[in-house]
Coordinates of C-alpha atoms in Angstrom, one line a residue:
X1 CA -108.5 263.0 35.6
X2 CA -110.6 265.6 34.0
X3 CA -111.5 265.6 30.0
X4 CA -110.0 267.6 27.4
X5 CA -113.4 269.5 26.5
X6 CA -114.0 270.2 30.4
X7 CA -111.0 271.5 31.0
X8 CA -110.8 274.0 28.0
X9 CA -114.4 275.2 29.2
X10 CA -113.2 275.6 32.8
X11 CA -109.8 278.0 31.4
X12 CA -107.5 274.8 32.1
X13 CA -106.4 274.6 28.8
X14 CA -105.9 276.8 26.4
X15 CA -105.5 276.4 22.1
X16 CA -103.1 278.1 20.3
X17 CA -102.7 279.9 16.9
X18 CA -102.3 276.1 15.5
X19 CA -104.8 274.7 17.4
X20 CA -102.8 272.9 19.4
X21 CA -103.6 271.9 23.6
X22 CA -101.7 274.5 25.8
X23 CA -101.6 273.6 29.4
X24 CA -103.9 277.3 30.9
X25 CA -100.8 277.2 33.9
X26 CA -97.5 276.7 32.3
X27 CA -98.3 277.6 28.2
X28 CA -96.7 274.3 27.1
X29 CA -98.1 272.6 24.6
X30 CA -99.2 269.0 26.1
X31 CA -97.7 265.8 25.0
X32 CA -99.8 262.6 24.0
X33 CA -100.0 259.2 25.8
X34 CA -101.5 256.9 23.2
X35 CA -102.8 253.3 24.5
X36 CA -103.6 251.4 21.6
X37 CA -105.9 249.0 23.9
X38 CA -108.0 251.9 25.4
X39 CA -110.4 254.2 23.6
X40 CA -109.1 257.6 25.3
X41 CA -106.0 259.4 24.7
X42 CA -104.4 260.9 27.9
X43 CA -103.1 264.8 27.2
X44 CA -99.9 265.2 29.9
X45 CA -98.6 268.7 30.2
X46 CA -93.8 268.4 30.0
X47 CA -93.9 271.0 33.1
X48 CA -96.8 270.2 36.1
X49 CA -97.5 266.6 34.8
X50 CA -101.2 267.7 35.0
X51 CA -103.6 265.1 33.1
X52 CA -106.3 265.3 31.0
X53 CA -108.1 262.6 29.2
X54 CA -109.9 262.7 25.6
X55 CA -112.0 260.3 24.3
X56 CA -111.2 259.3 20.5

């Protein structure tokens, strides 16, 4: 699972007019995964399933 910042740096990811996570292959905005008990937040695209993890 690759981060958030890597993947927007390698054209994975895209941001939109709101600044919102746009999966780079399917231009959905990506959902959020919150795990209260871990200190990254996993970014999952609704289409390809594709994950990405950021560090909060």
């Amino acid at each position: 699972m690759k981060s958030v910042r890597k993947a927007l740096r390698e054209g994975e990811l895209e941001k939109d007019t709101y600044d919102r996570l746009v999966c780079g292959e399917c231009e959905k905005p990506l959902k959020t995964e919150n795990d209260p008990d871990e200190i990254k937040t996993v970014r999952i695209c609704p289409d390809c399933n594709a994950e990405w993890k950021e560090i909060r």
